[in-house]
Amino acid sequence: MPLVEHMEPLASAADLRKGIIVPHAIFDKTLQDLDWSWHQVARGELPPPFGSLEELQLAIICEDPYLWCRAFLREPTDPDHQAPYSFFEYQLASLRCQTSVVHQDGAEVGKTREIVAWSLWKNFTCPNGSGLIGAPLQIHLDEIIDAKLEQMHVFNPMLGKSLVGHKKQPYTQFKFANRFKEDYRPAGFDGNAYRGVHAETFGIVDEAAKKKNKPQWTEFWRALKPTAVARIYSVPDGDRESGYYKLTMRAAGKAQDGDRVDKTADNYAWRLFRWGKDLMPPPFWSPERKQFFIEQYGGIDSPGYRHNVLGEHGDPENTVFPWHQFRLCVRDIPEYRALKVLVDAARDEAWVTGYLCRYELGPEGPIPKHQQLKDEVFSAKQVFALDAEGDSQFKGLIRSFFVAVPGAKRGGGDFGFAQDPTELYVKNIIGKRERLVARLQLKQVTYDQQCQALDALDDVYGPLESLTWGTDFGNAGSAVAHDLQGLSQYQEKNYDDRLRGFMFQSTTDNIDDQGETITDAKTGKPSKITLKELATDLIVKKMQRQELEYPPDQDIILAYTNHTCRIGERQRIYNKDNDHLIDADRAQMLAGVLGNDVEDLFA
């Protein structure tokens, strides 16, 4: 890598003929690499194919993005537009990195400055090349476009002469005299604007954490040719399900099987850079500035401080289950098993995958590790077919996969309809502790198949007196409960007494985990709360007391730590995205604290 030495800006290309402008250490290293000497240069002898000192120095400058930016770009904060473009010392490694990079940075630390400089270097030094700069919205691109135009037309008109085409509608496109073409596209909701772009040199994404939908990423990767490198920039937002988060994990070498944005991203060699504000020199960072940010974001451990100041993933804003608390409840649970069933009725296929979780502790907490135990495809018609005794191959598969545990158990279910998944939990109740020992996920299944699944789990974790169930009272939940409590093949299981349904939006008296009423301090009357709020509060309290035990299951960790809420006019409003696991947990919690004290909605 070239040494870091400053170089004065070029007023004219003719300056390269007058003497050695390139920093001596870099010039000397170049001669060594070419097996050439200073004496030969002094005699006017230059290494081939260079015919002049101007050509040799220009080649050295164009090879190094730092030198090129110092030579041809001007510092935008300089009112005279004479000072060379400046970088913080920590930026140079990223600027000169030849592989694909992903940035996990604090706010206002130089991301846009680097995008502008690095892409201009490529524009002028890669004849016949092409690039794509994308972002979630056009407003994210405007700052980059304006800064590049300012460099070419205001600060250094010598560059502006090479911009031979500037299309503004429907999307911005630059064309340069060397036939380099650069497209700017907002991803929008579905990435459709990336279609029609073919980038052979580079692809850049700014504000990457804001791209939440998978097509926004798949269309971006599709636009990049195999010769292109990718550069991804963003302030993290704590969303561990986003494509951006998964890219940072892949670049850091911490990616799990589920941390895949798109299989195309696997073809890139990634390097992760993390710039926090604490890397910046005074006056940008000082004890006073640190205190200012602590007060601005509400504490050094707040999500806003960790995202915008430190460049850490931290928790999402208004997270219900913060990672720093939830990770203390992630434990080694050898008896835990997870089974996933996906049905494709049109193809008569039922895909069944199962795994257990291995516990491994990393620097930021437990690391999800899955060990696959089952991966099979069955005929859907055959596997779900009931025999004369009401049994099926599917129920037998569940009974053989899960591991019975002694003691009291409590099950929870959030039942899905159509594309919504069904999630079933079983927890082992050990004193005040609740240990998750089983998870069963079903997709695109019928109500009858959901009945079979719950009943088979009930067979594993019974006997009857040791297992109670709580489920949601949605359309699917009420239909499943009606069958479990009414069909003849389930009569011996006594679901009338052991299965309770709850409507999360109904209001009840607020109680603690012992069932004691909590009164309003102002009125002296029992405070009112929705069942969803009540269940969530009880889970949070037990989490804070570390009375919950969850396995290092990636799905569970992502679902809980990304679950957020906002304050509505009368109640808290919880994010409905990927909340099925949590709703199953809520349902079993309500079954534990309310039991027979509330009206059975399924009766």
Coordinates of C-alpha atoms in Angstrom, one line a residue:
M1 CA 0.0 0.0 0.0
P2 CA 1.4 3.5 -0.8
L3 CA 2.7 5.5 2.1
V4 CA 0.6 8.3 3.5
E5 CA 2.2 11.6 2.5
H6 CA 0.5 14.8 1.6
M7 CA 0.7 16.2 -1.9
E8 CA -0.2 19.7 -3.1
P9 CA -3.1 20.1 -5.6
L10 CA -2.3 20.4 -9.3
A11 CA -3.0 23.7 -10.9
S12 CA -2.3 22.2 -14.3
A13 CA -1.1 18.9 -15.8
A14 CA 1.9 20.8 -17.0
D15 CA 3.2 20.9 -13.3
L16 CA 4.0 17.2 -13.7
R17 CA 6.7 18.1 -16.2
K18 CA 8.5 20.6 -14.0
G19 CA 9.7 18.2 -11.4
I20 CA 8.7 15.4 -9.1
I21 CA 5.3 16.4 -7.5
V22 CA 4.5 12.9 -6.2
P23 CA 5.6 12.4 -2.6
H24 CA 9.2 11.1 -2.6
A25 CA 8.5 8.1 -0.5
I26 CA 5.7 6.9 -2.9
F27 CA 7.8 7.7 -5.9
D28 CA 10.7 5.8 -4.5
K29 CA 8.6 2.8 -3.8
T30 CA 7.2 2.8 -7.3
L31 CA 10.7 2.8 -8.7
Q32 CA 11.6 -0.1 -6.5
D33 CA 8.6 -2.0 -7.7
L34 CA 9.6 -1.4 -11.3
D35 CA 13.2 -2.3 -10.6
W36 CA 14.3 1.3 -11.6
S37 CA 16.6 3.8 -10.0
W38 CA 16.7 7.5 -9.3
H39 CA 19.9 7.8 -11.4
Q40 CA 18.1 6.5 -14.4
V41 CA 15.4 9.0 -13.9
A42 CA 17.9 11.8 -13.5
R43 CA 19.5 10.8 -16.9
G44 CA 16.0 11.1 -18.5
E45 CA 15.6 7.3 -18.7
L46 CA 12.1 6.2 -17.7
P47 CA 10.6 2.7 -17.2
P48 CA 8.6 1.5 -20.1
P49 CA 6.0 2.3 -21.3
F50 CA 6.3 5.8 -20.0
G51 CA 7.8 8.3 -22.4
S52 CA 7.9 11.3 -20.0
L53 CA 8.1 12.2 -16.4
E54 CA 4.6 13.7 -16.7
E55 CA 3.2 10.3 -17.9
L56 CA 4.9 8.4 -15.0
Q57 CA 3.7 10.7 -12.3
L58 CA 0.2 10.9 -13.7
A59 CA 0.1 7.0 -13.7
I60 CA 1.2 7.0 -10.1
I61 CA -1.4 9.5 -9.1
C62 CA -4.2 7.8 -11.0
E63 CA -3.3 4.5 -9.3
D64 CA -3.8 5.9 -5.8
P65 CA -7.2 7.3 -5.0
Y66 CA -5.7 9.4 -2.2
L67 CA -3.2 11.1 -4.4
W68 CA -5.7 11.6 -7.2
C69 CA -8.1 13.3 -4.8
R70 CA -5.4 15.5 -3.4
A71 CA -4.3 16.4 -6.9
F72 CA -7.6 17.1 -8.6
L73 CA -10.3 17.8 -6.0
R74 CA -10.6 20.8 -3.8
E75 CA -11.7 21.1 -0.2
P76 CA -15.4 22.2 -0.2
T77 CA -15.0 24.1 3.1
D78 CA -12.2 26.3 1.7
P79 CA -13.8 29.6 0.6
D80 CA -11.0 30.1 -2.0
H81 CA -11.3 26.6 -3.4
Q82 CA -7.5 26.2 -3.4
A83 CA -6.9 23.8 -0.6
P84 CA -6.7 20.1 -1.6
Y85 CA -9.5 17.7 -0.7
S86 CA -8.9 16.5 2.9
F87 CA -9.5 13.3 4.7
F88 CA -9.3 12.2 8.3
E89 CA -6.5 9.7 8.9
Y90 CA -8.9 6.9 9.6
Q91 CA -10.5 7.2 6.2
L92 CA -7.4 6.3 4.1
A93 CA -7.6 2.5 4.6
S94 CA -11.1 2.5 3.2
L95 CA -10.4 4.9 0.4
R96 CA -7.5 2.7 -0.8
C97 CA -9.2 -0.6 -0.2
Q98 CA -9.4 -2.6 -3.4
T99 CA -12.0 -5.2 -2.3
S100 CA -15.7 -4.6 -1.6
V101 CA -16.3 -2.7 1.6
V102 CA -19.3 -2.3 4.0
H103 CA -19.3 0.7 6.4
Q104 CA -20.9 0.6 9.9
D105 CA -20.4 4.2 10.9
G106 CA -21.6 6.9 13.2
A107 CA -23.3 9.9 11.7
E108 CA -21.4 12.8 10.1
V109 CA -18.0 11.0 10.1
G110 CA -17.1 11.3 6.4
K111 CA -19.2 8.7 4.5
T112 CA -20.6 11.0 1.9
R113 CA -17.2 12.7 1.5
E114 CA -15.6 9.4 0.7
I115 CA -18.4 8.4 -1.7
V116 CA -17.9 11.6 -3.7
A117 CA -14.1 11.4 -3.8
W118 CA -13.8 7.7 -4.5
S119 CA -16.5 7.6 -7.2
L120 CA -14.9 10.7 -9.0
W121 CA -11.6 8.9 -9.0
K122 CA -13.2 5.9 -10.7
N123 CA -15.1 8.2 -13.1
F124 CA -11.8 9.7 -14.4
T125 CA -9.4 6.7 -14.2
C126 CA -11.5 3.8 -15.6
P127 CA -12.2 4.4 -19.4
N128 CA -15.2 2.7 -20.7
G129 CA -16.3 1.8 -17.2
S130 CA -19.7 2.1 -15.6
G131 CA -21.0 2.6 -12.0
L132 CA -24.2 2.6 -10.1
I133 CA -24.9 4.7 -7.0
G134 CA -28.1 3.8 -5.2
A135 CA -29.9 4.7 -2.0
P136 CA -33.4 4.2 -0.6
L137 CA -34.7 7.6 -1.7
Q138 CA -33.7 10.3 -4.3
I139 CA -33.1 12.7 -1.4
H140 CA -30.3 10.5 -0.2
L141 CA -28.6 10.8 -3.7
D142 CA -29.0 14.5 -4.2
E143 CA -26.2 15.4 -1.7
I144 CA -23.8 13.2 -3.6
I145 CA -24.8 14.5 -7.0
D146 CA -24.6 18.1 -6.0
A147 CA -21.2 17.6 -4.4
K148 CA -19.7 16.0 -7.5
L149 CA -21.1 18.7 -9.8
E150 CA -19.6 21.3 -7.5
Q151 CA -16.2 19.7 -7.7
M152 CA -16.4 19.5 -11.5
H153 CA -18.0 22.9 -12.4
V154 CA -17.0 25.2 -9.5
F155 CA -13.9 24.0 -7.7
N156 CA -11.9 22.5 -10.7
P157 CA -13.3 23.4 -14.1
M158 CA -10.5 21.3 -15.6
L159 CA -12.6 18.2 -14.5
G160 CA -15.9 19.7 -15.7
K161 CA -14.7 19.7 -19.3
S162 CA -14.8 15.9 -19.2
L163 CA -18.5 15.7 -18.2
V164 CA -20.0 15.4 -21.6
G165 CA -23.5 14.2 -20.6
H166 CA -25.8 15.0 -17.7
K167 CA -29.3 13.5 -17.9
K168 CA -31.6 14.5 -15.1
Q169 CA -34.9 12.7 -15.9
P170 CA -36.2 10.2 -15.1
Y171 CA -33.0 9.5 -13.2
T172 CA -29.6 11.2 -13.0
Q173 CA -26.9 9.9 -15.3
F174 CA -23.4 11.2 -15.9
K175 CA -21.3 10.5 -19.0
F176 CA -17.7 11.3 -19.2
A177 CA -15.3 11.9 -22.2
N178 CA -13.5 8.7 -21.4
R179 CA -16.9 6.9 -22.0
F180 CA -17.5 6.2 -18.3
K181 CA -21.2 6.0 -17.5
E182 CA -22.6 6.5 -14.0
D183 CA -26.2 6.0 -13.0
Y184 CA -28.0 7.3 -9.9
R185 CA -31.1 5.3 -8.8
P186 CA -33.4 5.5 -5.8
A187 CA -34.3 1.9 -4.8
G188 CA -37.9 2.8 -3.9
F189 CA -40.0 0.1 -2.3
D190 CA -39.1 -2.8 -4.6
G191 CA -35.8 -1.9 -6.3
N192 CA -37.5 -1.6 -9.6
A193 CA -35.5 1.5 -10.5
Y194 CA -32.3 -0.5 -10.6
R195 CA -33.6 -2.5 -13.6
G196 CA -31.9 -1.6 -16.9
V197 CA -28.6 -0.6 -15.1
H198 CA -25.5 -2.7 -15.8
A199 CA -22.5 -1.6 -13.7
E200 CA -19.1 -3.1 -14.6
T201 CA -16.9 -1.0 -12.3
F202 CA -18.7 -0.4 -9.0
G203 CA -21.9 -0.3 -7.2
I204 CA -22.4 1.9 -4.2
V205 CA -25.3 2.1 -1.7
D206 CA -25.7 5.0 0.7
E207 CA -28.1 4.8 3.7
A208 CA -28.1 1.1 3.3
A209 CA -29.8 0.3 6.7
K210 CA -32.9 2.0 5.4
K211 CA -33.3 -0.6 2.6
K212 CA -35.7 -3.1 4.4
N213 CA -37.2 -5.0 1.6
K214 CA -35.4 -7.9 0.0
P215 CA -36.1 -6.8 -3.7
Q216 CA -34.2 -3.6 -2.9
W217 CA -31.1 -5.7 -2.5
T218 CA -31.7 -8.4 -5.1
E219 CA -32.2 -5.9 -7.8
F220 CA -29.1 -4.0 -6.8
W221 CA -26.9 -7.2 -6.9
R222 CA -28.5 -8.1 -10.3
A223 CA -27.4 -4.7 -11.7
L224 CA -23.7 -5.4 -10.8
K225 CA -21.5 -7.3 -13.2
P226 CA -18.9 -9.8 -11.9
T227 CA -16.2 -7.2 -12.5
A228 CA -17.7 -4.7 -10.2
V229 CA -16.8 -4.0 -6.6
A230 CA -19.5 -3.0 -4.0
R231 CA -19.2 -0.3 -1.4
I232 CA -22.0 -0.1 1.2
Y233 CA -22.4 2.8 3.6
S234 CA -24.7 3.4 6.5
V235 CA -25.4 4.4 10.1
P236 CA -26.6 1.2 11.8
D237 CA -30.1 1.2 13.2
G238 CA -30.2 -2.0 15.3
D239 CA -32.4 -3.9 12.9
R240 CA -30.9 -7.4 12.9
E241 CA -33.2 -8.7 10.2
S242 CA -32.1 -6.1 7.6
G243 CA -29.9 -6.9 4.6
Y244 CA -27.5 -4.3 5.7
Y245 CA -27.0 -5.9 9.1
K246 CA -26.4 -9.3 7.5
L247 CA -23.7 -7.7 5.2
T248 CA -21.9 -6.3 8.2
M249 CA -21.9 -9.8 9.8
R250 CA -20.6 -11.4 6.6
A251 CA -17.9 -8.8 6.3
A252 CA -16.9 -9.3 10.0
G253 CA -16.7 -13.1 9.5
K254 CA -19.7 -13.7 11.9
A255 CA -22.3 -14.7 9.4
Q256 CA -24.6 -17.6 10.2
D257 CA -26.5 -19.7 7.7
G258 CA -29.5 -17.2 7.8
D259 CA -27.3 -14.1 7.4
R260 CA -27.6 -14.0 3.6
V261 CA -28.8 -11.0 1.8
D262 CA -28.6 -12.6 -1.6
K263 CA -26.4 -15.4 -2.8
T264 CA -24.8 -13.0 -5.2
A265 CA -23.3 -11.1 -2.2
D266 CA -21.4 -14.3 -1.3
N267 CA -19.2 -13.7 -4.5
Y268 CA -17.6 -10.6 -3.1
A269 CA -14.6 -10.3 -0.9
W270 CA -15.8 -8.0 1.9
R271 CA -14.0 -5.8 4.4
L272 CA -15.8 -4.1 7.3
F273 CA -15.0 -0.5 8.4
R274 CA -16.5 1.0 11.5
W275 CA -16.0 4.7 12.1
G276 CA -17.3 6.1 15.3
K277 CA -17.2 9.8 16.2
D278 CA -14.6 9.0 18.8
L279 CA -12.1 8.5 16.0
M280 CA -12.4 12.1 14.9
P281 CA -9.9 14.7 16.0
P282 CA -10.8 17.9 17.9
P283 CA -13.0 19.9 17.6
F284 CA -15.2 17.2 16.1
W285 CA -14.7 15.0 19.2
S286 CA -13.8 16.2 22.7
P287 CA -15.1 15.6 26.2
E288 CA -17.5 18.4 25.7
R289 CA -18.8 17.0 22.4
K290 CA -19.2 13.6 24.0
Q291 CA -21.3 15.1 26.8
F292 CA -23.4 16.9 24.3
F293 CA -24.2 13.7 22.4
I294 CA -25.0 11.9 25.7
E295 CA -27.5 14.6 26.6
Q296 CA -28.9 14.7 23.0
Y297 CA -29.5 11.0 22.7
G298 CA -30.5 10.3 26.3
G299 CA -27.6 8.4 27.7
I300 CA -24.4 6.6 26.6
D301 CA -26.3 3.3 26.4
S302 CA -29.2 4.6 24.4
P303 CA -29.9 3.3 20.9
G304 CA -29.4 6.7 19.4
Y305 CA -26.0 7.2 21.0
R306 CA -24.8 3.7 20.0
H307 CA -26.0 4.1 16.4
N308 CA -25.1 7.7 15.6
V309 CA -22.0 8.3 17.8
L310 CA -20.3 4.9 18.2
G311 CA -21.5 3.3 14.9
E312 CA -22.7 0.2 16.8
H313 CA -25.7 -1.9 15.9
G314 CA -27.1 -1.7 19.4
D315 CA -30.9 -2.0 19.7
P316 CA -33.6 -0.6 17.4
E317 CA -35.2 2.6 18.6
N318 CA -38.0 1.9 21.2
T319 CA -37.1 -1.8 21.3
V320 CA -39.2 -3.9 23.7
F321 CA -36.5 -6.5 24.4
P322 CA -33.1 -4.7 24.4
W323 CA -30.2 -7.0 23.4
H324 CA -28.2 -6.1 26.4
Q325 CA -31.0 -7.5 28.6
F326 CA -32.2 -10.3 26.3
R327 CA -28.7 -11.8 25.8
L328 CA -28.5 -12.6 29.5
C329 CA -31.5 -14.9 29.0
V330 CA -29.9 -16.8 26.1
R331 CA -28.6 -20.0 27.6
D332 CA -27.4 -23.4 26.7
I333 CA -30.5 -25.6 26.5
P334 CA -29.5 -29.1 25.3
E335 CA -33.0 -30.4 25.3
Y336 CA -34.3 -27.6 23.0
R337 CA -35.5 -28.7 19.5
A338 CA -36.9 -26.6 16.6
L339 CA -38.8 -28.0 13.7
K340 CA -40.0 -26.2 10.6
V341 CA -42.6 -27.5 8.2
L342 CA -43.4 -25.8 4.9
V343 CA -46.2 -27.2 2.7
D344 CA -46.5 -26.8 -1.0
A345 CA -49.9 -28.3 -1.7
A346 CA -49.7 -27.7 -5.5
R347 CA -46.6 -29.9 -5.6
D348 CA -47.8 -32.3 -2.9
E349 CA -44.7 -31.6 -0.9
A350 CA -44.0 -31.0 2.8
W351 CA -40.5 -29.8 3.6
V352 CA -39.4 -30.6 7.1
T353 CA -36.2 -29.3 8.7
G354 CA -35.2 -29.6 12.3
Y355 CA -32.2 -28.5 14.4
L356 CA -30.8 -28.0 17.9
C357 CA -28.7 -25.0 19.0
R358 CA -25.2 -25.0 20.3
Y359 CA -24.2 -22.3 22.7
E360 CA -21.1 -20.2 21.9
L361 CA -20.2 -17.0 23.6
G362 CA -18.9 -14.1 21.5
P363 CA -17.6 -10.6 22.5
E364 CA -21.2 -9.1 22.2
G365 CA -23.0 -12.1 23.7
P366 CA -24.2 -15.5 22.6
I367 CA -23.7 -16.4 19.0
P368 CA -26.4 -18.4 17.3
K369 CA -25.2 -21.9 16.2
H370 CA -27.5 -24.4 14.6
Q371 CA -26.9 -28.1 14.2
Q372 CA -29.2 -29.6 11.7
L373 CA -30.9 -32.8 12.7
K374 CA -33.5 -33.3 9.9
D375 CA -34.0 -32.2 6.3
E376 CA -36.6 -34.2 4.4
V377 CA -39.3 -33.9 1.9
F378 CA -42.6 -35.8 2.2
S379 CA -45.7 -36.3 0.2
A380 CA -48.1 -33.8 1.8
K381 CA -51.1 -36.0 1.2
Q382 CA -49.5 -39.0 2.8
V383 CA -47.8 -37.4 5.7
F384 CA -51.0 -35.6 6.9
A385 CA -53.4 -38.4 6.2
L386 CA -55.2 -39.6 9.4
D387 CA -55.7 -43.3 10.0
A388 CA -58.7 -44.9 11.7
E389 CA -57.4 -44.0 15.2
G390 CA -56.9 -40.3 14.3
D391 CA -53.1 -40.6 14.0
S392 CA -50.8 -39.6 11.1
Q393 CA -47.2 -39.8 9.9
F394 CA -46.9 -36.1 10.6
K395 CA -47.8 -36.6 14.3
G396 CA -45.4 -39.5 14.6
L397 CA -42.7 -37.4 13.1
I398 CA -43.2 -34.7 15.7
R399 CA -43.3 -37.2 18.6
S400 CA -40.1 -38.8 17.4
F401 CA -38.2 -35.5 17.0
F402 CA -38.9 -33.6 20.2
V403 CA -37.5 -34.6 23.6
A404 CA -39.7 -35.0 26.6
V405 CA -38.7 -33.1 29.8
P406 CA -39.9 -33.7 33.4
G407 CA -41.9 -31.2 35.4
A408 CA -44.6 -28.6 34.6
K409 CA -44.9 -27.3 31.1
R410 CA -46.9 -24.5 29.4
G411 CA -47.5 -24.2 25.7
G412 CA -48.3 -21.1 23.6
G413 CA -49.6 -20.8 20.1
D414 CA -49.9 -18.1 17.5
F415 CA -51.9 -19.6 14.6
G416 CA -51.5 -18.4 11.0
F417 CA -53.8 -18.2 8.1
A418 CA -52.6 -18.4 4.4
Q419 CA -49.1 -17.0 4.2
D420 CA -48.8 -16.1 7.9
P421 CA -46.8 -18.8 9.8
T422 CA -47.9 -20.7 12.8
E423 CA -45.6 -20.7 15.8
L424 CA -45.9 -23.1 18.7
Y425 CA -43.9 -22.9 21.9
V426 CA -43.4 -25.3 24.9
K427 CA -41.8 -24.0 28.0
N428 CA -40.6 -26.0 31.0
I429 CA -41.6 -24.2 34.2
I430 CA -38.9 -24.6 36.9
G431 CA -39.9 -22.6 39.9
K432 CA -40.0 -19.0 38.7
R433 CA -37.9 -19.8 35.7
E434 CA -39.4 -20.5 32.3
R435 CA -37.2 -22.5 29.9
L436 CA -38.1 -22.7 26.2
V437 CA -37.6 -26.4 25.2
A438 CA -39.6 -26.7 21.9
R439 CA -40.5 -24.6 18.9
L440 CA -42.6 -25.7 16.0
Q441 CA -43.1 -23.5 12.9
L442 CA -45.7 -24.3 10.3
K443 CA -46.2 -22.5 7.0
Q444 CA -49.1 -22.8 4.5
V445 CA -50.9 -25.4 6.5
T446 CA -54.6 -26.1 7.1
Y447 CA -56.4 -25.8 10.4
D448 CA -56.5 -29.6 10.6
Q449 CA -52.8 -29.8 10.2
Q450 CA -52.3 -27.2 12.9
C451 CA -54.5 -29.3 15.2
Q452 CA -52.3 -32.3 14.5
A453 CA -49.2 -30.3 15.3
L454 CA -50.4 -29.0 18.7
D455 CA -51.8 -32.4 19.6
A456 CA -48.6 -34.2 18.8
L457 CA -46.6 -31.7 20.9
D458 CA -49.1 -32.3 23.7
D459 CA -48.3 -36.0 23.4
V460 CA -44.6 -35.4 23.8
Y461 CA -44.8 -32.9 26.7
G462 CA -47.8 -34.3 28.6
P463 CA -49.2 -36.0 30.7
L464 CA -52.3 -33.9 30.7
E465 CA -52.1 -32.5 34.2
S466 CA -48.6 -31.1 33.6
L467 CA -49.3 -29.1 30.4
T468 CA -51.6 -26.2 29.8
W469 CA -52.0 -24.2 26.6
G470 CA -52.6 -20.5 25.7
T471 CA -53.4 -19.4 22.2
D472 CA -54.4 -16.3 20.3
F473 CA -58.1 -15.7 19.6
G474 CA -57.7 -14.7 15.9
N475 CA -59.6 -16.3 13.1
A476 CA -57.1 -19.2 12.8
G477 CA -56.7 -19.6 16.5
S478 CA -60.4 -19.8 17.2
A479 CA -60.9 -22.3 14.3
V480 CA -58.1 -24.6 15.6
A481 CA -59.4 -24.5 19.2
H482 CA -62.9 -25.3 18.0
D483 CA -61.6 -28.4 16.4
L484 CA -59.4 -29.5 19.3
Q485 CA -62.3 -29.0 21.7
G486 CA -65.0 -30.5 19.5
L487 CA -63.7 -33.3 17.3
S488 CA -64.0 -36.8 18.5
Q489 CA -60.3 -37.8 18.0
Y490 CA -59.3 -35.2 20.6
Q491 CA -61.9 -35.8 23.2
E492 CA -59.6 -37.8 25.5
K493 CA -57.2 -34.9 25.6
N494 CA -59.5 -32.7 27.7
Y495 CA -58.6 -29.5 25.8
D496 CA -61.8 -27.8 27.1
D497 CA -60.0 -27.4 30.5
R498 CA -56.4 -27.1 29.4
L499 CA -56.5 -24.7 26.4
R500 CA -57.4 -21.1 26.8
G501 CA -57.8 -18.4 24.1
F502 CA -57.0 -14.7 24.5
M503 CA -57.9 -11.7 22.5
F504 CA -54.9 -9.5 22.8
Q505 CA -56.7 -6.2 22.3
S506 CA -59.3 -6.8 25.0
T507 CA -58.9 -4.9 28.2
T508 CA -58.3 -6.3 31.7
D509 CA -57.1 -5.3 35.2
N510 CA -53.4 -4.9 35.3
I511 CA -51.8 -7.7 37.5
D512 CA -48.3 -8.9 38.5
D513 CA -46.9 -12.3 37.8
Q514 CA -48.6 -13.6 40.9
G515 CA -52.0 -12.5 39.7
E516 CA -52.2 -9.7 42.2
T517 CA -54.1 -6.6 41.0
I518 CA -52.0 -3.4 40.4
T519 CA -53.9 -0.3 41.4
D520 CA -53.6 3.2 39.9
A521 CA -51.8 5.5 42.3
K522 CA -54.0 8.4 41.5
T523 CA -57.5 6.8 41.5
G524 CA -56.8 3.9 43.9
K525 CA -58.7 1.7 41.4
P526 CA -57.3 -1.3 39.4
S527 CA -55.4 0.1 36.4
K528 CA -56.6 -1.1 33.0
I529 CA -54.4 -2.6 30.3
T530 CA -54.8 -4.6 27.1
L531 CA -53.9 -8.3 27.3
K532 CA -51.1 -7.8 24.8
E533 CA -49.6 -5.1 27.0
L534 CA -50.0 -7.2 30.1
A535 CA -48.3 -10.2 28.6
T536 CA -45.5 -8.1 27.2
D537 CA -44.9 -6.4 30.6
L538 CA -44.8 -9.7 32.3
I539 CA -42.2 -11.1 29.8
V540 CA -40.1 -8.0 30.1
K541 CA -40.1 -8.1 33.9
K542 CA -39.1 -11.8 34.0
M543 CA -36.4 -11.0 31.4
Q544 CA -35.0 -8.2 33.5
R545 CA -34.9 -10.6 36.5
Q546 CA -33.3 -13.3 34.2
E547 CA -36.1 -15.7 34.9
L548 CA -36.4 -16.6 31.3
E549 CA -34.2 -19.0 29.4
Y550 CA -34.1 -19.0 25.6
P551 CA -31.8 -21.0 23.3
P552 CA -29.3 -19.4 20.9
D553 CA -31.8 -19.7 18.1
Q554 CA -31.2 -17.0 15.5
D555 CA -34.9 -16.6 14.6
I556 CA -35.8 -16.0 18.3
I557 CA -33.0 -13.6 18.9
L558 CA -33.9 -11.5 15.8
A559 CA -37.6 -11.6 16.5
Y560 CA -37.3 -10.4 20.1
T561 CA -34.5 -7.8 19.7
N562 CA -36.1 -6.2 16.7
H563 CA -39.6 -6.0 18.2
T564 CA -40.5 -2.3 18.7
C565 CA -43.5 -0.3 19.9
R566 CA -44.8 3.2 19.9
I567 CA -47.2 5.1 22.2
G568 CA -50.7 5.4 20.8
E569 CA -53.5 7.6 22.2
R570 CA -54.8 5.0 24.6
Q571 CA -52.3 2.1 24.5
R572 CA -48.9 0.9 23.3
I573 CA -48.9 -0.2 19.6
Y574 CA -46.6 -3.0 18.9
N575 CA -44.9 -3.6 15.6
K576 CA -46.7 -6.5 13.7
D577 CA -43.7 -7.5 11.6
N578 CA -42.3 -10.9 12.5
D579 CA -44.2 -11.0 15.9
H580 CA -45.5 -14.6 15.7
L581 CA -42.9 -16.1 18.1
I582 CA -43.5 -13.3 20.6
D583 CA -47.3 -13.7 20.3
A584 CA -46.9 -17.4 21.1
D585 CA -44.8 -16.4 24.1
R586 CA -47.5 -13.9 25.1
A587 CA -50.2 -16.4 24.9
Q588 CA -48.5 -19.0 27.1
M589 CA -47.7 -16.2 29.6
L590 CA -51.3 -15.2 29.8
A591 CA -52.3 -18.9 30.3
G592 CA -49.9 -19.0 33.3
V593 CA -51.0 -15.8 35.1
L594 CA -54.7 -15.7 34.2
G595 CA -55.5 -19.4 33.9
N596 CA -59.2 -19.9 34.8
D597 CA -59.6 -16.4 36.1
V598 CA -60.8 -15.1 32.7
E599 CA -63.6 -16.1 30.5
D600 CA -62.6 -18.8 28.1
L601 CA -63.1 -17.3 24.7
F602 CA -63.1 -20.7 23.1
A603 CA -66.0 -22.0 25.2

